[in-house]
PDB file of C-alpha atoms and ligand atoms in Angstrom:
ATOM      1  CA  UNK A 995      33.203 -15.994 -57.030  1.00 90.00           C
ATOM      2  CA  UNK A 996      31.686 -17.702 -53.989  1.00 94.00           C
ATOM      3  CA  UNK A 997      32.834 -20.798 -53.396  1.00 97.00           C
ATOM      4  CA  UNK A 998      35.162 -20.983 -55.822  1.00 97.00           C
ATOM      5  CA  UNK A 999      37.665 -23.317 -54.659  1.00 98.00           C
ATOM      6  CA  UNK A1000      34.717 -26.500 -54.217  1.00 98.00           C
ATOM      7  CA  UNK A1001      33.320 -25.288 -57.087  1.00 98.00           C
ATOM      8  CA  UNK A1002      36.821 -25.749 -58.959  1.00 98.00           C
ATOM      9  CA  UNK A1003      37.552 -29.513 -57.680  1.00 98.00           C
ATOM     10  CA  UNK A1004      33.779 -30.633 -59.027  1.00 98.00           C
ATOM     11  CA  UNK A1005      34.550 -29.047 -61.872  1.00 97.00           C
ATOM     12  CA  UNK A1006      38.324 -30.590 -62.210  1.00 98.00           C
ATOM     13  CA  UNK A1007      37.434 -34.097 -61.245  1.00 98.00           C
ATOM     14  CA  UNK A1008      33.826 -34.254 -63.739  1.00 96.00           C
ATOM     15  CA  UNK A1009      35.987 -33.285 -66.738  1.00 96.00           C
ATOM     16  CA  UNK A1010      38.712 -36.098 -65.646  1.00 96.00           C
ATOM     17  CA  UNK A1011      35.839 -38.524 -64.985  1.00 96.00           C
ATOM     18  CA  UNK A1012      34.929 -37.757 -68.523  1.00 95.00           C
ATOM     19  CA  UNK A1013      38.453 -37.934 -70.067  1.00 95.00           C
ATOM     20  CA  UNK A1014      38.631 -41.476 -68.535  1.00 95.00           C
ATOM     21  CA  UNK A1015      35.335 -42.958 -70.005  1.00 94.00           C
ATOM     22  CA  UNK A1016      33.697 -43.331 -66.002  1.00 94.00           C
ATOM     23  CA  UNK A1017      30.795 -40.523 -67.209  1.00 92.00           C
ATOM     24  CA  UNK A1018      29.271 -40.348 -70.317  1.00 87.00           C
ATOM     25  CA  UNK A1019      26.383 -37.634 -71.478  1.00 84.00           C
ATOM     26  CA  UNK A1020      25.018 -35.938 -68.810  1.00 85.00           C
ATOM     27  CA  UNK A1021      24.602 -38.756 -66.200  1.00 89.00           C
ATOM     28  CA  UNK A1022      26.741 -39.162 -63.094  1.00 93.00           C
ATOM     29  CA  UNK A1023      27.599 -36.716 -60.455  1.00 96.00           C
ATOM     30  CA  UNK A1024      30.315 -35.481 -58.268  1.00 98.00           C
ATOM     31  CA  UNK A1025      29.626 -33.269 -54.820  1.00 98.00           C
ATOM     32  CA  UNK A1026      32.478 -31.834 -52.682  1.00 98.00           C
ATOM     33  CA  UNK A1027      31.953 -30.274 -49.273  1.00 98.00           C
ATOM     34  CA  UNK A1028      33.212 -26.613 -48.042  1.00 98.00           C
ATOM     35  CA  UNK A1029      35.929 -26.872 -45.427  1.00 96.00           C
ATOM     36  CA  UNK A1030      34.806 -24.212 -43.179  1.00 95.00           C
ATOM     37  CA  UNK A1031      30.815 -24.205 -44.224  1.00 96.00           C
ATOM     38  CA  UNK A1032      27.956 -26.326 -44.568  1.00 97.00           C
ATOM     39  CA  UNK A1033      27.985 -26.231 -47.915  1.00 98.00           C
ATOM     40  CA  UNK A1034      28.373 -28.494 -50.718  1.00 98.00           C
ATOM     41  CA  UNK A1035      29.439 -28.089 -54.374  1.00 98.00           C
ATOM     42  CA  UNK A1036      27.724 -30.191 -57.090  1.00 98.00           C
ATOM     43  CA  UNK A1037      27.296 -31.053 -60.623  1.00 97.00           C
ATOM     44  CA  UNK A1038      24.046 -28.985 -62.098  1.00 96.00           C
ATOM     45  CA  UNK A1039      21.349 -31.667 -63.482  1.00 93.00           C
ATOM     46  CA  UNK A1040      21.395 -32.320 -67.473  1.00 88.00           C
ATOM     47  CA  UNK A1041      24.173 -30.067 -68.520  1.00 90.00           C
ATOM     48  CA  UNK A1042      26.680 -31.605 -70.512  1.00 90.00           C
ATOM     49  CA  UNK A1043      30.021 -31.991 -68.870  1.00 91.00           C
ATOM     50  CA  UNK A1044      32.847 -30.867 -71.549  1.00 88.00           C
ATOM     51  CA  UNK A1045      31.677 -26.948 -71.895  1.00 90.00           C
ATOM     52  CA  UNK A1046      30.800 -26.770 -68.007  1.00 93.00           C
ATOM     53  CA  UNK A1047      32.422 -23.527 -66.228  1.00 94.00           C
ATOM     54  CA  UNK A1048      32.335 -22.972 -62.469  1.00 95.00           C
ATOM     55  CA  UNK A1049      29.332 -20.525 -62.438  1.00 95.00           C
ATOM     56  CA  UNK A1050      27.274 -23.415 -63.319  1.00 95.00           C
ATOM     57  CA  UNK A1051      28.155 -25.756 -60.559  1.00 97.00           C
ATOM     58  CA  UNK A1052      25.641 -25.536 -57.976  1.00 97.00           C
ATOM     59  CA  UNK A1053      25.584 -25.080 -54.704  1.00 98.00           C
ATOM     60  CA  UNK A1054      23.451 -26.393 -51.947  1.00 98.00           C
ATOM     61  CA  UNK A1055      22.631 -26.377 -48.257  1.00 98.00           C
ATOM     62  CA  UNK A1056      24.509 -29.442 -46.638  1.00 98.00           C
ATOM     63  CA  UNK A1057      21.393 -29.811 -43.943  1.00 97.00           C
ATOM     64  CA  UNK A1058      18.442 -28.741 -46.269  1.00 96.00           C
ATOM     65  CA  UNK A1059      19.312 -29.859 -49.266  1.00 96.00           C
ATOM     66  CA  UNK A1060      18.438 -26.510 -50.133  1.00 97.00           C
ATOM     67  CA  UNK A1061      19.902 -24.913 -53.398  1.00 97.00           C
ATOM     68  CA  UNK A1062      22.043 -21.849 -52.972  1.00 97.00           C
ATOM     69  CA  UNK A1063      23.716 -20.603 -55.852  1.00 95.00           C
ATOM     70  CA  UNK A1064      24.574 -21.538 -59.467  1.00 93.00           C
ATOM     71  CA  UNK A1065      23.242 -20.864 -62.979  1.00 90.00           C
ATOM     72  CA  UNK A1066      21.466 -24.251 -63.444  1.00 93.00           C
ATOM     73  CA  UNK A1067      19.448 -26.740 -60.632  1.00 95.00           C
ATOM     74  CA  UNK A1068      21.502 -29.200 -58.931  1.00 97.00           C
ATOM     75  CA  UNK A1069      21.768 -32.817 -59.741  1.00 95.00           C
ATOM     76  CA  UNK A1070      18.916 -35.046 -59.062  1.00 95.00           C
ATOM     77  CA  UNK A1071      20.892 -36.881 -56.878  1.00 96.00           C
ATOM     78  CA  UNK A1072      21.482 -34.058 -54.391  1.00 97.00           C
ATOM     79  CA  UNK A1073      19.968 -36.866 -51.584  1.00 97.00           C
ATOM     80  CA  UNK A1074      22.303 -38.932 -52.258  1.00 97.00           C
ATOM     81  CA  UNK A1075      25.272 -37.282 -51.864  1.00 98.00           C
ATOM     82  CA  UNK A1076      24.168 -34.941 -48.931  1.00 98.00           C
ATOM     83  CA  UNK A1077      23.130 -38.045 -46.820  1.00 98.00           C
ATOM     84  CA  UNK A1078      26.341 -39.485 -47.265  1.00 98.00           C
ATOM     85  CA  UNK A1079      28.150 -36.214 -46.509  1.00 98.00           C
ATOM     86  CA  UNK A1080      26.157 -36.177 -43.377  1.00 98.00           C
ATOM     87  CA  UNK A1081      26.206 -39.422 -42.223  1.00 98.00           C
ATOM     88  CA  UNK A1082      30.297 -39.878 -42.023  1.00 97.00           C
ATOM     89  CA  UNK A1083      32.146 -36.834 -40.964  1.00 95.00           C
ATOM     90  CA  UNK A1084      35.408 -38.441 -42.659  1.00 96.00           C
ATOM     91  CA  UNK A1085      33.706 -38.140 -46.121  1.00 98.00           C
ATOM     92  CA  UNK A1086      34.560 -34.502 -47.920  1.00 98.00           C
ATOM     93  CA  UNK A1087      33.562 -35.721 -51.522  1.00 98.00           C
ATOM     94  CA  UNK A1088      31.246 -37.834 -53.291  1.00 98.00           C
ATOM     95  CA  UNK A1089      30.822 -39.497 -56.737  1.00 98.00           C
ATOM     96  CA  UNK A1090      27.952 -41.087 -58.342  1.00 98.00           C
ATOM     97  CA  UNK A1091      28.968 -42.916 -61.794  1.00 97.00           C
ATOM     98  CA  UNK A1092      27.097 -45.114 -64.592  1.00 95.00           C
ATOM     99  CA  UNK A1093      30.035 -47.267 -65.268  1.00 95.00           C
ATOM    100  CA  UNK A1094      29.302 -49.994 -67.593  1.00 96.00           C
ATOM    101  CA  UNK A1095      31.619 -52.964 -65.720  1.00 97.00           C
ATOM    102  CA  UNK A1096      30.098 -51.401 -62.140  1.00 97.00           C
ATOM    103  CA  UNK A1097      26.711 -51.923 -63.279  1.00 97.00           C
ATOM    104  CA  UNK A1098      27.454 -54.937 -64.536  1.00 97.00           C
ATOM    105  CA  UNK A1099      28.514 -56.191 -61.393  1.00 98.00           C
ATOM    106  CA  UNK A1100      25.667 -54.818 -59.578  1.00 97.00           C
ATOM    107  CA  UNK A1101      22.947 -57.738 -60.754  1.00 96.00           C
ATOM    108  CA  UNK A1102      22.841 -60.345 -58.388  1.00 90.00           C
ATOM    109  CA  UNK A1103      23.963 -63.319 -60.414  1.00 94.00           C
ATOM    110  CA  UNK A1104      27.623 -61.825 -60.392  1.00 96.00           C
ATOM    111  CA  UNK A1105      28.776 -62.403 -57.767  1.00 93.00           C
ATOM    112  CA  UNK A1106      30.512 -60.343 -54.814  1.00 95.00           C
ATOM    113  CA  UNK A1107      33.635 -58.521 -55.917  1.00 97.00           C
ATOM    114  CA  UNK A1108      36.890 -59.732 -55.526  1.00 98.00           C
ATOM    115  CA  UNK A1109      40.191 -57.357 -55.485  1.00 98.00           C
ATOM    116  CA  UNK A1110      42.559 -59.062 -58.308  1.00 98.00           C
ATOM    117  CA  UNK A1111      44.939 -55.676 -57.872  1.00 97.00           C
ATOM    118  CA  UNK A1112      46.550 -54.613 -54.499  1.00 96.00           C
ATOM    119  CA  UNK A1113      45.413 -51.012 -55.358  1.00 96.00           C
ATOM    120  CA  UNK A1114      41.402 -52.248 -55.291  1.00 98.00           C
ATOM    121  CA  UNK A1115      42.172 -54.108 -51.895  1.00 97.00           C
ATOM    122  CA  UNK A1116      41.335 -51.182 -50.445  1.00 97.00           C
ATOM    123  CA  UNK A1117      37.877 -50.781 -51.735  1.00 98.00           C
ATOM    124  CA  UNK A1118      36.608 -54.460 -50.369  1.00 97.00           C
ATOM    125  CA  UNK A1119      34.042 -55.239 -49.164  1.00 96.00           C
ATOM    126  CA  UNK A1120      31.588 -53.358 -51.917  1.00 98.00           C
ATOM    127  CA  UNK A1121      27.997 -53.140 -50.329  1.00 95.00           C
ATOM    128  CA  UNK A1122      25.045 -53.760 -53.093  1.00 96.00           C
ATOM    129  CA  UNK A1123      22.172 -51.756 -53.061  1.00 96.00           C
ATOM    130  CA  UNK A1124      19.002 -53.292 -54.952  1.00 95.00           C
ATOM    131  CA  UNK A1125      17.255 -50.643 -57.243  1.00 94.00           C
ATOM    132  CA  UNK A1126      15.479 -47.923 -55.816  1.00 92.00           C
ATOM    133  CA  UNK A1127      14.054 -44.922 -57.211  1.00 93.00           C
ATOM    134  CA  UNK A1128      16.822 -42.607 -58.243  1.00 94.00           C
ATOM    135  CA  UNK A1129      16.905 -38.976 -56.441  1.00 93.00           C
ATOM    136  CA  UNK A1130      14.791 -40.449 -53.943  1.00 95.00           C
ATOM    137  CA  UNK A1131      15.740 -39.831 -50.217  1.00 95.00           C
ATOM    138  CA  UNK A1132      15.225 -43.611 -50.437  1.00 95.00           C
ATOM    139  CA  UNK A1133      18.048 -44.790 -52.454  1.00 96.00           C
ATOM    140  CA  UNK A1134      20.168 -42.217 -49.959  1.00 96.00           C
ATOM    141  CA  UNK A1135      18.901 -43.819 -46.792  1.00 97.00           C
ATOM    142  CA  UNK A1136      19.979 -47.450 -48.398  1.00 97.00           C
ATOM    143  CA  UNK A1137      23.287 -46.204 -50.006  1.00 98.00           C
ATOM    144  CA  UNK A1138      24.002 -44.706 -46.471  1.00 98.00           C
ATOM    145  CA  UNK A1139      23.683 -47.973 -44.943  1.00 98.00           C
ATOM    146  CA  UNK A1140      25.253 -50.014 -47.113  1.00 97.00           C
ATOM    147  CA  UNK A1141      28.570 -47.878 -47.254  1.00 98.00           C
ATOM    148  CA  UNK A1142      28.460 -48.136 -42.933  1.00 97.00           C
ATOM    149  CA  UNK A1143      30.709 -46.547 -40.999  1.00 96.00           C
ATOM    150  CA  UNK A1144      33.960 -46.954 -43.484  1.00 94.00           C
ATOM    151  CA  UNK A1145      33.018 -48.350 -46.699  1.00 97.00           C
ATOM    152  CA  UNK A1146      34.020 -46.707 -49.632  1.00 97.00           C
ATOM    153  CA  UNK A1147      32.386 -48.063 -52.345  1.00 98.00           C
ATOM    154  CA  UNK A1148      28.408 -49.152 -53.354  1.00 98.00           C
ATOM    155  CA  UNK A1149      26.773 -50.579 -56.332  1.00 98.00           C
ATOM    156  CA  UNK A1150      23.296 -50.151 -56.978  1.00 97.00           C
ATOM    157  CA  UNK A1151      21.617 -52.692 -58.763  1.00 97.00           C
ATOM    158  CA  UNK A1152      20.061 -51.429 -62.144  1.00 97.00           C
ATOM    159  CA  UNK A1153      22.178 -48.008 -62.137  1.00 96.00           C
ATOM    160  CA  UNK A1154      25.653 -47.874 -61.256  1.00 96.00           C
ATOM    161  CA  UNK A1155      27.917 -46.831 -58.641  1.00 97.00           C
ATOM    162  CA  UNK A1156      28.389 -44.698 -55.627  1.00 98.00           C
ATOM    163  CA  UNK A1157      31.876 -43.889 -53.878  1.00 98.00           C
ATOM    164  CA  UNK A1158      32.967 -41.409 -51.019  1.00 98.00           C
ATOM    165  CA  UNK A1159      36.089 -40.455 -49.229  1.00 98.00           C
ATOM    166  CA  UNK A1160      38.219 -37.993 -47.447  1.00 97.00           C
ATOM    167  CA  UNK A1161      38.803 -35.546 -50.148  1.00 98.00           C
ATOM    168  CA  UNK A1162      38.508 -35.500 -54.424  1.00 98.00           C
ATOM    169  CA  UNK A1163      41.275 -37.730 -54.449  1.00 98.00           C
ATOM    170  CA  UNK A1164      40.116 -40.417 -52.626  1.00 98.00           C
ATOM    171  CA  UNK A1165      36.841 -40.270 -54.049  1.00 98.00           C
ATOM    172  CA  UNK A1166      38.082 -40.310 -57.113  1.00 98.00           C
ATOM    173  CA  UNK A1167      39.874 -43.200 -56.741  1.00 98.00           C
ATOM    174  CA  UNK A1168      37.481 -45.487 -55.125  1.00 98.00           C
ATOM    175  CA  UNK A1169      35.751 -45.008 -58.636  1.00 98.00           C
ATOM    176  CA  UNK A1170      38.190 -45.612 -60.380  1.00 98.00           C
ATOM    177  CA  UNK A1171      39.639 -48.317 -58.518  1.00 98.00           C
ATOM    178  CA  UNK A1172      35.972 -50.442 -58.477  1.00 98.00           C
ATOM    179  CA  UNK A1173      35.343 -49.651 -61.677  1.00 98.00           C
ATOM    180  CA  UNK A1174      38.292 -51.124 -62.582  1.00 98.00           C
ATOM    181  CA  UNK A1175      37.483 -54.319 -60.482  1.00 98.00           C
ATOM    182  CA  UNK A1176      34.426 -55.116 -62.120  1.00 98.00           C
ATOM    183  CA  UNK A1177      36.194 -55.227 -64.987  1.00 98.00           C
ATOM    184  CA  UNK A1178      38.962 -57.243 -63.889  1.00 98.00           C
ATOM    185  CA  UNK A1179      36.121 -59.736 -61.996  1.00 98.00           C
ATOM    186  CA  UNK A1180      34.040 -59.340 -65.148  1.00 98.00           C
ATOM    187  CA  UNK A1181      36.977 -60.529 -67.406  1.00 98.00           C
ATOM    188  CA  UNK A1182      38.713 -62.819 -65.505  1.00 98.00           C
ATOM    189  CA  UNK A1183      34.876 -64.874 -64.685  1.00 97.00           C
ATOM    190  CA  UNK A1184      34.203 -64.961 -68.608  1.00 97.00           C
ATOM    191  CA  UNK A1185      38.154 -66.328 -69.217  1.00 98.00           C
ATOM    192  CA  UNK A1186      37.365 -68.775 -66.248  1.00 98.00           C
ATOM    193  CA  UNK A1187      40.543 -68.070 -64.788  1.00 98.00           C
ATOM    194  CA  UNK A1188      39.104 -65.824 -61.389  1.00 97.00           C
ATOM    195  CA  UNK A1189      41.769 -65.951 -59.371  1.00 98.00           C
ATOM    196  CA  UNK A1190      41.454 -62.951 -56.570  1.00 98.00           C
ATOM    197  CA  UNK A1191      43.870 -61.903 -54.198  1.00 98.00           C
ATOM    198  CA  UNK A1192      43.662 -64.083 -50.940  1.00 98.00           C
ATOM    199  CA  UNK A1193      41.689 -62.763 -48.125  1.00 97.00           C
ATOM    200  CA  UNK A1194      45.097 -62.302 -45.994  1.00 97.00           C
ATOM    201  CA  UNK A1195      46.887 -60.483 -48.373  1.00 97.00           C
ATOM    202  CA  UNK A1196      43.663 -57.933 -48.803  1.00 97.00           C
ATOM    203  CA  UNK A1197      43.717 -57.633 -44.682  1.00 97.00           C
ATOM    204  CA  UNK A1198      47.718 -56.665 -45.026  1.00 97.00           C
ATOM    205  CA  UNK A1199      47.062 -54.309 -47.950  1.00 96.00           C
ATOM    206  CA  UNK A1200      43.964 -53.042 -45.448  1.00 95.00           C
ATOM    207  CA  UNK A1201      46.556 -52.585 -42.625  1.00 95.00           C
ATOM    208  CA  UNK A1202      49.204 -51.102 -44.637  1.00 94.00           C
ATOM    209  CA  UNK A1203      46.749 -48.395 -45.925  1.00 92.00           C
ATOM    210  CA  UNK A1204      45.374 -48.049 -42.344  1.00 90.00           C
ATOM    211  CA  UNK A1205      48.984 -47.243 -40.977  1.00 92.00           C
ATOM    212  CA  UNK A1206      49.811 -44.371 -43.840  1.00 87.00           C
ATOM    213  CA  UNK A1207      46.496 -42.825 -42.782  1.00 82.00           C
ATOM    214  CA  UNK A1208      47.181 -42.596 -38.716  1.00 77.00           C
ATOM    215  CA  UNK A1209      50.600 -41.218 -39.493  1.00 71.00           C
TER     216      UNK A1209
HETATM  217 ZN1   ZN B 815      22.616 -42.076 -61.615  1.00 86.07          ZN
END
């Protein structure tokens, strides 16, 4: 099969999205790039996650937008995830989640989020995107610019949660790790006990992570 091996790492990290409660349904969306072409893997639109098989991952143009192959039509949110792709050359996958504390900490009245954890130091600072029309080249644009030239993590206001990085991995686990942030900022707020990680110790975490990547 064509594309196989992209089409295998959507499929491997939707299902283990799903096993860890970050996608429920049909909503949310993971993308990963080809190495060699410019080409993307994504999740198709409205197909439920737990029976999916590779010949039903789509696959799209990485400049148009276009789609290429795969049983069913590409997620809506093909914009988002191409733009992002496009805009930072160090980003190889994308994933778009409704996570309940993310979304959560998207409305304005929260608050910006704090890393509690040394492993979510290296998500800070997390952008916030007010709502715009999802799928729209829009939301894209603003997502782009709110991420910058190394940010890893976004919340949009009203929908949830957009993360990038240099492979599945990493994508994967800025989700996971900002997800789990709003929740630990969510908790700790409501026990009135917020007590995040100073902003030195989240530079030297920075730096630390910083070093491991440049060797
Ligand atoms: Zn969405």
């Amino acid at each position: 099969m064509k594309y196989e091996n992209i089409r295998q790492q959507v499929l491997d990290a939707i299902l283990d999205a799903v096993d860890l409660g970050l996608i429920h349904g049909t909503s949310g969306n993971i993308a990963v790039r080809d190495p060699e072409e410019p080409v993307v893997a994504i999740t198709p639109s409205g197909i439920p996650y737990k029976t999916m098989n590779l010949e039903q991952i789509a696959i799209v143009d990485l400049k148009t937008g276009k789609w290429m192959d795969g049983k069913y039509k590409p997620s809506s949110e093909v914009p988002m995830h191409l733009a992002c792709m496009r805009a930072r050359k160090d980003v190889t996958a994308t994933v778009h989640t409704h996570g309940m504390f993310a979304t959560i900490a998207a409305m304005e009245k929260f608050g910006e989020l704090k890393a509690i954890t040394p492993p979510q130091a290296e998500f800070v600072p997390v952008g916030i995107v007010p709502f715009t029309m999802p799928g729209s080249d829009e939301v894209a644009d603003r997502v782009v610019k709110a991420l910058g030239e190394k940010g890893r993590a976004v919340l949009i206001k009203n929908h949830g949660m957009f993360c990038c990085g240099k492979d599945i991995k990493a994508a994967m686990a800025a989700t996971i790790y900002t997800e789990e942030m709003a929740q630990t900022n969510y908790y700790a707020r409501l026990a009135d006990v917020f007590e995040p990680m100073p902003q030195e110790a989240v530079d030297a975490m920075q730096a630390l992570i910083a070093a491991d990547q440049a060797v």
